[in-house]
Amino acid sequence: MPDSLSRRTLLRGLGVSLALPLFESMSATRLLAATSKAPETPLRMGFFYVPNGMHMPDWTPTKAGHGYEMPETLARLSKHRDKFNVLTGLTLDGAYAHGDGGGDHARSVAAFLTGAHPRKTNGADIQNGVSVDQFAAEQIGGATRFGSLELGLEESSQAGNCDSGYSCAYASNMSWRGPTSPVAKEIDPGALFDRLFAGQTVKETRRAKSVREKYRKSVLDFIQEDAKRLHQTLPEVDRRKLDEYLYAVRDVEKRIAGAERLGISEEGVPDYPRPSGVPRELANHSELMMDMITLAIQTDSSRILSFMFTNAGSNRSYPEIDVSEGHHELSHHGKSKHKQAQIAKINRFHVDQFGYLLKRLSSVSEGDGTLLDHCMLVYGSGISDGDRHNHDDLPILLAGGGAGQIKTGRHIRYENKTPLCNLYLWMMQQMGVKADKFGDSSAVLSELG
């Protein structure tokens, strides 16, 4: 293995750069012997938002600690139960009205990562707080190619009236670089792929993309010579790991290419490129994005990310799971058994997509564990019961081992009204971010380690 090989080494070709995963020969034990100093396996954090609250009876365990019985929605993650904690009692005070009237959906997203109470306006005078991902990226984002990634399945908006007088900027963005600067999310898997694996200049990127489209080449075709040379220098265990990684990249690329075509109908209509490049099926779209997240983490392209399944107050239907009514309308269930059952189906659908990511991260070995072992991933909503629009006792799940800092497999019940930002403060401190307070935090969240 060449002495200069490191996690920041890139395989290069025409307008293409491909970061490397962590090889066994980069492990702490080997490098300790060579340098007398072992590098730490990187720790990552991510935030995953679902809209319109949760059907809480199917989410909240009745027993605290280990060995709790998993309600029906959480049971979808039973294969990973020893890799996450369920946290109850956390509150998002900034999402409450505080005299501003309606708009709980927009506030729930705007406050979810900031802990701030957004100014009620649908004009240009938006005012929020800095989000936890951007606060952390400002300090430690320089360690990777991308300080943070902002992703989702529905486009961001920066203007318009989306919820009872609140700007669409609040309802469709949860990452905020500053009080007046929401960060739009990337929803196109192909565009994200290009960001991660394209060249270092716009000119090179456009040239490489043009060549790939003309000759239908894979990004891997451009770096194959570099990859072959590296393959010859690696020990057998790392050759297998490199082969697995390149296969994963090729597989995602093929699926993205497939998503850009409508296919051939039974009537024999030829396929043609889809203008958006985004899969029509939400599950396929989500899985591609989760695969891209896995590759981004595996290559240490970024250690901080946010992901919105849909925008606040989303009223999309879910025909793929036989839910024809709109999600937002169903969330105002008025205790209707039918509507609550439909809401629970949507909740389980979203949890399944998150479970797919946990499966992918668990399948990739890294250092002394897996990618998931070296992550802290928050999954949840800024609304508890969608009918009540309450922002206390939120549905929050923390997945990943935090590089050994988190004792998992538990239901941890906190005193109600405990600030959600206490969790964020704890997470940032594990990441090495200097912070004594964040948002409306009152202390560092306890009982996680």
Coordinates of C-alpha atoms in Angstrom, one line a residue:
M1 CA 0.0 0.0 0.0
P2 CA 1.5 3.4 -1.0
D3 CA 2.6 5.6 1.9
S4 CA 0.6 8.6 0.5
L5 CA -2.7 6.8 0.4
S6 CA -5.2 8.4 2.8
R7 CA -9.0 8.9 3.1
R8 CA -8.6 12.1 1.1
T9 CA -7.0 10.3 -1.8
L10 CA -9.1 10.5 -5.0
L11 CA -9.3 8.3 -8.1
R12 CA -9.2 10.7 -11.0
G13 CA -10.2 10.7 -14.7
L14 CA -11.6 13.2 -17.2
G15 CA -13.6 15.7 -15.0
V16 CA -14.2 12.9 -12.5
S17 CA -12.9 12.4 -9.0
L18 CA -13.9 9.4 -6.8
A19 CA -13.2 9.4 -3.1
L20 CA -12.0 6.2 -1.4
P21 CA -13.6 4.3 1.5
L22 CA -11.7 3.5 4.7
F23 CA -9.5 0.5 3.9
E24 CA -8.4 -2.0 6.5
S25 CA -4.8 -1.0 5.8
M26 CA -5.8 2.5 6.9
S27 CA -6.8 1.1 10.3
A28 CA -5.7 2.6 13.5
T29 CA -3.6 -0.4 14.4
R30 CA -1.6 -0.4 11.2
L31 CA -1.1 3.4 11.2
L32 CA -0.2 3.5 14.9
A33 CA 2.7 1.3 14.2
A34 CA 3.8 3.4 11.3
T35 CA 3.2 6.9 12.7
S36 CA 2.9 6.4 16.5
K37 CA -0.5 8.2 16.2
A38 CA -3.8 6.5 15.4
P39 CA -6.3 8.6 13.4
E40 CA -9.9 8.4 14.7
T41 CA -12.6 7.0 12.6
P42 CA -14.8 10.0 11.6
L43 CA -18.0 10.6 13.4
R44 CA -21.1 11.8 11.4
M45 CA -24.4 13.3 12.3
G46 CA -27.6 13.6 10.3
F47 CA -31.1 14.8 10.7
F48 CA -34.2 13.3 9.1
Y49 CA -37.5 15.1 9.2
V50 CA -41.0 13.7 8.5
P51 CA -44.1 16.0 8.3
N52 CA -47.5 16.2 10.0
G53 CA -46.6 14.4 13.2
M54 CA -47.1 10.8 14.1
H55 CA -49.8 8.4 15.2
M56 CA -48.3 8.3 18.6
P57 CA -50.0 5.1 20.0
D58 CA -48.1 3.1 17.3
W59 CA -44.8 4.9 18.0
T60 CA -44.3 5.4 21.8
P61 CA -43.2 2.4 23.9
T62 CA -44.9 1.9 27.2
K63 CA -41.8 0.7 29.0
A64 CA -38.5 2.6 29.4
G65 CA -35.0 1.1 29.3
H66 CA -34.0 -2.1 27.5
G67 CA -36.4 -4.8 26.4
Y68 CA -39.3 -2.5 25.7
E69 CA -42.1 -3.8 23.5
M70 CA -42.0 -2.1 20.1
P71 CA -45.3 -0.6 18.9
E72 CA -46.3 -1.3 15.3
T73 CA -44.6 1.6 13.6
L74 CA -41.3 1.2 15.5
A75 CA -41.5 -2.6 14.9
R76 CA -40.6 -1.9 11.3
L77 CA -37.1 -1.2 12.6
S78 CA -36.9 -4.4 14.8
K79 CA -33.9 -5.7 12.9
H80 CA -32.0 -2.6 14.0
R81 CA -33.4 -2.2 17.6
D82 CA -30.0 -2.6 19.1
K83 CA -28.7 0.3 17.0
F84 CA -31.0 3.1 18.1
N85 CA -32.7 4.7 21.1
V86 CA -36.2 6.0 21.2
L87 CA -36.3 9.4 23.0
T88 CA -39.6 10.7 24.5
G89 CA -40.4 13.9 26.4
L90 CA -38.4 16.2 24.1
T91 CA -40.0 19.5 23.2
L92 CA -39.7 22.1 20.4
D93 CA -40.8 25.3 22.1
G94 CA -40.0 27.5 19.0
A95 CA -42.7 25.7 17.1
Y96 CA -45.4 26.9 19.4
A97 CA -47.5 29.9 18.4
H98 CA -46.4 32.3 21.2
G99 CA -49.2 34.6 20.1
D100 CA -48.7 34.2 16.4
G101 CA -51.8 32.1 15.7
G102 CA -51.8 29.4 13.1
G103 CA -48.9 28.0 11.2
D104 CA -47.7 25.1 13.3
H105 CA -46.5 23.1 10.3
A106 CA -44.2 25.8 9.0
R107 CA -43.0 26.6 12.5
S108 CA -42.3 22.9 13.2
V109 CA -39.8 22.7 10.3
A110 CA -38.3 26.1 10.7
A111 CA -37.6 25.4 14.4
F112 CA -36.7 21.8 14.1
L113 CA -33.0 22.3 13.6
T114 CA -32.7 25.9 14.9
G115 CA -34.7 25.8 18.1
A116 CA -35.8 29.4 17.2
H117 CA -39.2 30.9 16.9
P118 CA -39.5 32.1 13.3
R119 CA -40.9 35.5 12.5
K120 CA -44.4 35.2 11.0
T121 CA -44.2 36.7 7.5
N122 CA -44.8 35.6 4.0
G123 CA -42.7 38.4 2.6
A124 CA -38.9 39.0 2.3
D125 CA -38.4 39.8 6.0
I126 CA -38.0 36.2 7.1
Q127 CA -36.2 35.7 10.4
N128 CA -35.1 32.4 12.0
G129 CA -32.1 31.0 13.7
V130 CA -28.9 29.2 12.5
S131 CA -29.6 25.4 12.2
V132 CA -27.5 22.8 14.1
D133 CA -26.1 21.3 10.9
Q134 CA -24.9 24.7 9.6
F135 CA -23.6 25.7 13.1
A136 CA -21.5 22.6 13.2
A137 CA -20.4 22.8 9.5
E138 CA -19.1 26.3 10.1
Q139 CA -16.6 24.9 12.7
I140 CA -15.7 21.4 11.4
G141 CA -17.1 21.3 7.8
G142 CA -13.6 22.0 6.4
A143 CA -12.5 18.5 7.2
T144 CA -14.4 17.1 4.2
R145 CA -15.1 18.1 0.6
F146 CA -18.6 19.2 1.5
G147 CA -19.2 20.9 4.8
S148 CA -22.7 19.7 4.8
L149 CA -25.3 18.1 2.5
E150 CA -28.9 19.4 2.4
L151 CA -31.2 16.8 0.8
G152 CA -34.8 15.8 0.4
L153 CA -37.6 14.4 -1.8
E154 CA -39.5 17.7 -2.5
E155 CA -38.2 20.9 -3.8
S156 CA -37.4 23.9 -1.6
S157 CA -39.2 27.3 -2.0
Q158 CA -37.8 30.6 -0.9
A159 CA -41.0 32.7 -1.2
G160 CA -44.8 32.5 -1.2
N161 CA -47.4 31.9 1.5
C162 CA -47.4 28.3 2.5
D163 CA -49.0 28.1 6.0
S164 CA -51.3 30.7 7.6
G165 CA -49.1 33.6 6.7
Y166 CA -45.8 31.9 7.0
S167 CA -43.4 32.0 4.0
C168 CA -42.7 28.9 2.0
A169 CA -39.1 29.4 3.0
Y170 CA -40.0 28.2 6.5
A171 CA -42.2 25.3 5.3
S172 CA -39.7 23.8 2.8
N173 CA -36.3 24.3 4.4
M174 CA -34.9 23.1 7.7
S175 CA -31.3 24.1 7.2
W176 CA -30.5 27.8 7.8
R177 CA -27.0 29.2 7.3
G178 CA -28.1 32.4 9.0
P179 CA -31.3 34.0 10.3
T180 CA -32.4 35.1 6.8
S181 CA -30.6 32.5 4.7
P182 CA -32.4 29.1 4.3
V183 CA -30.3 26.5 2.5
A184 CA -32.2 24.8 -0.4
K185 CA -32.1 21.0 -0.5
E186 CA -31.0 18.8 -3.4
I187 CA -33.7 16.4 -4.5
D188 CA -32.3 15.0 -7.7
P189 CA -30.2 11.8 -7.2
G190 CA -28.4 12.4 -10.5
A191 CA -27.4 15.9 -9.6
L192 CA -26.2 14.7 -6.2
F193 CA -24.2 11.9 -7.9
D194 CA -22.5 14.5 -10.1
R195 CA -21.7 16.7 -7.0
L196 CA -20.0 13.8 -5.3
F197 CA -18.2 12.3 -8.2
A198 CA -17.7 15.0 -10.8
G199 CA -14.5 17.0 -11.5
Q200 CA -13.1 19.9 -9.7
T201 CA -14.1 22.6 -12.1
V202 CA -17.3 23.5 -13.9
K203 CA -15.6 23.3 -17.3
E204 CA -14.2 19.8 -16.6
T205 CA -17.6 18.6 -15.2
R206 CA -19.5 19.8 -18.3
R207 CA -16.9 18.2 -20.6
A208 CA -17.0 14.9 -18.7
K209 CA -20.8 14.8 -18.6
S210 CA -20.9 15.5 -22.3
V211 CA -18.5 12.6 -23.1
R212 CA -20.4 10.2 -20.8
E213 CA -23.7 11.0 -22.4
K214 CA -22.2 10.7 -25.9
Y215 CA -20.6 7.3 -25.4
R216 CA -23.0 6.2 -22.6
K217 CA -20.0 5.7 -20.3
S218 CA -20.0 5.3 -16.5
V219 CA -18.1 7.6 -14.3
L220 CA -16.1 4.5 -13.4
D221 CA -14.9 4.2 -17.0
F222 CA -12.9 7.4 -16.6
I223 CA -11.1 6.4 -13.4
Q224 CA -10.5 2.7 -14.3
E225 CA -6.8 3.1 -15.0
D226 CA -6.3 4.8 -11.7
A227 CA -8.3 2.2 -10.0
K228 CA -6.4 -0.7 -11.6
R229 CA -3.1 0.8 -10.4
L230 CA -4.4 1.2 -6.9
H231 CA -5.9 -2.3 -6.9
Q232 CA -2.4 -3.8 -7.6
T233 CA -1.0 -2.1 -4.5
L234 CA -3.6 -3.1 -2.0
P235 CA -3.6 -6.2 0.2
E236 CA -6.3 -8.8 -0.7
V237 CA -8.8 -7.7 2.0
D238 CA -8.7 -4.2 0.7
R239 CA -9.0 -5.3 -2.9
R240 CA -12.3 -6.9 -2.1
K241 CA -13.4 -3.8 -0.3
L242 CA -12.5 -1.6 -3.3
D243 CA -14.3 -4.0 -5.6
E244 CA -17.5 -3.8 -3.4
Y245 CA -17.3 -0.1 -3.3
L246 CA -16.9 0.4 -7.1
Y247 CA -19.8 -2.1 -7.6
A248 CA -22.0 0.0 -5.3
V249 CA -21.1 3.2 -7.2
R250 CA -21.9 1.4 -10.6
D251 CA -25.2 0.1 -9.2
V252 CA -26.4 3.5 -8.1
E253 CA -25.3 5.0 -11.4
K254 CA -27.3 2.4 -13.3
R255 CA -30.4 3.0 -11.2
I256 CA -30.1 6.7 -11.6
A257 CA -29.9 6.2 -15.4
G258 CA -32.9 4.0 -15.3
A259 CA -34.8 6.6 -13.3
E260 CA -34.3 9.1 -16.0
R261 CA -36.2 7.0 -18.5
L262 CA -39.9 6.4 -18.6
G263 CA -39.5 2.9 -20.1
I264 CA -41.5 1.3 -22.8
S265 CA -45.3 0.9 -22.4
E266 CA -47.4 -2.1 -23.3
E267 CA -48.3 -0.2 -26.5
G268 CA -44.7 -0.1 -27.5
V269 CA -44.1 3.7 -27.0
P270 CA -40.3 4.2 -26.9
D271 CA -38.8 5.6 -23.8
Y272 CA -37.4 9.2 -23.6
P273 CA -35.5 11.2 -21.0
R274 CA -37.5 12.5 -18.0
P275 CA -36.8 16.3 -17.7
S276 CA -36.6 16.2 -13.9
G277 CA -34.4 13.2 -13.5
V278 CA -36.3 12.3 -10.4
P279 CA -38.0 8.9 -10.1
R280 CA -41.8 8.9 -10.2
E281 CA -42.1 6.3 -7.4
L282 CA -41.4 7.9 -4.0
A283 CA -39.9 4.7 -2.6
N284 CA -37.5 4.4 -5.5
H285 CA -36.6 8.1 -5.2
S286 CA -36.0 7.7 -1.5
E287 CA -33.9 4.6 -1.8
L288 CA -31.6 6.2 -4.4
M289 CA -31.1 9.2 -2.1
M290 CA -30.3 6.9 0.8
D291 CA -27.8 5.1 -1.4
M292 CA -26.2 8.4 -2.2
I293 CA -26.1 9.3 1.5
T294 CA -24.3 5.9 2.2
L295 CA -21.7 6.7 -0.5
A296 CA -21.2 10.2 0.8
I297 CA -20.5 8.8 4.3
Q298 CA -18.5 5.9 3.1
T299 CA -16.1 8.2 1.1
D300 CA -16.1 10.8 4.0
S301 CA -17.3 13.4 1.5
S302 CA -19.4 15.0 4.3
R303 CA -20.0 14.3 8.0
I304 CA -23.0 16.5 8.4
L305 CA -26.3 16.1 6.5
S306 CA -30.0 16.9 6.7
F307 CA -32.9 15.2 4.9
M308 CA -36.6 16.2 4.5
F309 CA -38.9 13.4 3.4
T310 CA -41.5 16.0 2.3
N311 CA -42.1 19.6 3.1
A312 CA -44.1 20.8 6.1
G313 CA -47.9 20.3 5.8
S314 CA -47.4 18.0 2.8
N315 CA -50.8 16.8 1.5
R316 CA -49.5 14.3 -0.9
S317 CA -51.3 11.0 -1.2
Y318 CA -49.5 7.6 -1.1
P319 CA -51.1 5.3 -3.7
E320 CA -48.2 2.9 -3.4
I321 CA -49.5 1.9 0.0
D322 CA -53.2 2.4 -0.9
V323 CA -53.6 5.8 0.8
S324 CA -55.6 8.0 -1.6
E325 CA -56.3 10.9 0.8
G326 CA -53.8 13.7 1.4
H327 CA -51.4 13.3 4.3
H328 CA -52.1 16.7 5.9
E329 CA -55.9 16.2 5.7
L330 CA -55.5 12.8 7.4
S331 CA -53.4 14.3 10.1
H332 CA -56.4 16.3 11.2
H333 CA -58.1 13.0 12.1
G334 CA -60.5 14.2 14.7
K335 CA -60.0 10.8 16.4
S336 CA -61.4 9.1 13.3
K337 CA -60.2 5.5 13.4
H338 CA -60.0 5.3 9.6
K339 CA -57.9 8.4 9.4
Q340 CA -55.6 7.4 12.2
A341 CA -55.1 4.0 10.5
Q342 CA -54.2 5.8 7.3
I343 CA -51.8 8.1 9.1
A344 CA -50.1 5.1 10.7
K345 CA -49.6 3.5 7.3
I346 CA -47.9 6.7 6.0
N347 CA -45.7 6.7 9.2
R348 CA -44.7 3.1 8.6
F349 CA -43.8 3.9 5.0
H350 CA -41.5 6.7 6.0
V351 CA -39.9 4.5 8.7
D352 CA -39.3 1.8 6.1
Q353 CA -37.3 4.3 4.1
F354 CA -35.2 5.2 7.1
G355 CA -34.8 1.5 7.8
Y356 CA -33.4 1.1 4.3
L357 CA -30.7 3.6 5.2
L358 CA -29.9 1.8 8.4
K359 CA -29.6 -1.4 6.6
R360 CA -27.2 0.1 4.0
L361 CA -25.0 1.8 6.6
S362 CA -24.9 -1.5 8.7
S363 CA -23.7 -3.4 5.6
V364 CA -20.5 -1.4 5.2
S365 CA -17.7 -2.2 7.5
E366 CA -15.5 0.6 8.7
G367 CA -12.6 0.4 11.2
D368 CA -13.8 -1.6 14.2
G369 CA -17.5 -1.6 13.2
T370 CA -19.8 -0.3 10.5
L371 CA -20.7 3.0 9.1
L372 CA -23.8 3.1 11.3
D373 CA -21.6 2.5 14.4
H374 CA -19.9 5.8 13.6
C375 CA -23.1 7.9 13.0
M376 CA -25.6 9.8 15.0
L377 CA -28.8 10.1 13.0
V378 CA -31.9 11.9 14.4
Y379 CA -35.2 10.8 12.9
G380 CA -38.5 12.5 13.8
S381 CA -40.9 15.4 13.5
G382 CA -41.5 18.8 15.0
I383 CA -45.1 17.9 15.7
S384 CA -46.3 15.0 17.9
D385 CA -50.0 14.4 17.3
G386 CA -51.0 16.1 14.0
D387 CA -54.5 16.6 15.2
R388 CA -53.5 18.5 18.3
H389 CA -50.5 20.3 16.7
N390 CA -48.6 19.8 19.9
H391 CA -44.8 20.2 19.9
D392 CA -44.0 18.4 23.2
D393 CA -43.3 14.7 23.7
L394 CA -42.1 14.6 20.1
P395 CA -41.5 11.4 18.2
I396 CA -37.7 11.3 18.1
L397 CA -35.3 8.4 17.4
L398 CA -31.5 8.5 17.6
A399 CA -29.8 5.9 15.5
G400 CA -26.1 4.9 15.4
G401 CA -23.5 4.2 18.0
G402 CA -21.8 7.6 17.9
A403 CA -18.4 5.9 17.6
G404 CA -18.9 4.2 21.0
Q405 CA -20.4 7.3 22.7
I406 CA -24.0 6.1 22.7
K407 CA -25.5 3.1 24.5
T408 CA -28.2 1.9 22.2
G409 CA -31.2 -0.4 22.3
R410 CA -33.2 1.6 24.8
H411 CA -36.3 3.7 25.2
I412 CA -35.2 6.8 27.2
R413 CA -38.0 8.8 28.8
Y414 CA -37.1 12.4 29.7
E415 CA -39.1 14.8 31.7
N416 CA -41.7 16.4 29.4
K417 CA -40.7 19.9 28.0
T418 CA -37.0 18.9 27.9
P419 CA -35.6 21.0 25.0
L420 CA -34.9 19.1 21.8
C421 CA -31.9 21.4 21.5
N422 CA -30.3 19.6 24.5
L423 CA -29.8 16.6 22.2
Y424 CA -28.3 18.8 19.5
L425 CA -25.9 20.4 22.0
W426 CA -24.7 16.9 23.1
M427 CA -24.3 15.7 19.5
M428 CA -22.2 18.7 18.5
Q429 CA -19.9 18.3 21.5
Q430 CA -19.3 14.7 20.4
M431 CA -18.4 16.0 17.0
G432 CA -15.8 18.4 18.4
V433 CA -17.9 21.5 18.0
K434 CA -17.3 24.2 20.6
A435 CA -20.7 25.2 22.0
D436 CA -22.0 25.7 25.5
K437 CA -25.5 26.5 24.3
F438 CA -27.6 26.1 21.2
G439 CA -31.1 27.3 20.4
D440 CA -33.2 27.1 23.5
S441 CA -31.0 24.4 25.2
S442 CA -31.0 24.3 28.9
A443 CA -28.3 21.7 29.4
V444 CA -26.5 18.8 27.6
L445 CA -28.9 15.9 27.2
S446 CA -28.1 13.2 29.7
E447 CA -28.3 9.3 29.7
L448 CA -27.1 8.8 26.1
G449 CA -23.7 7.4 27.0

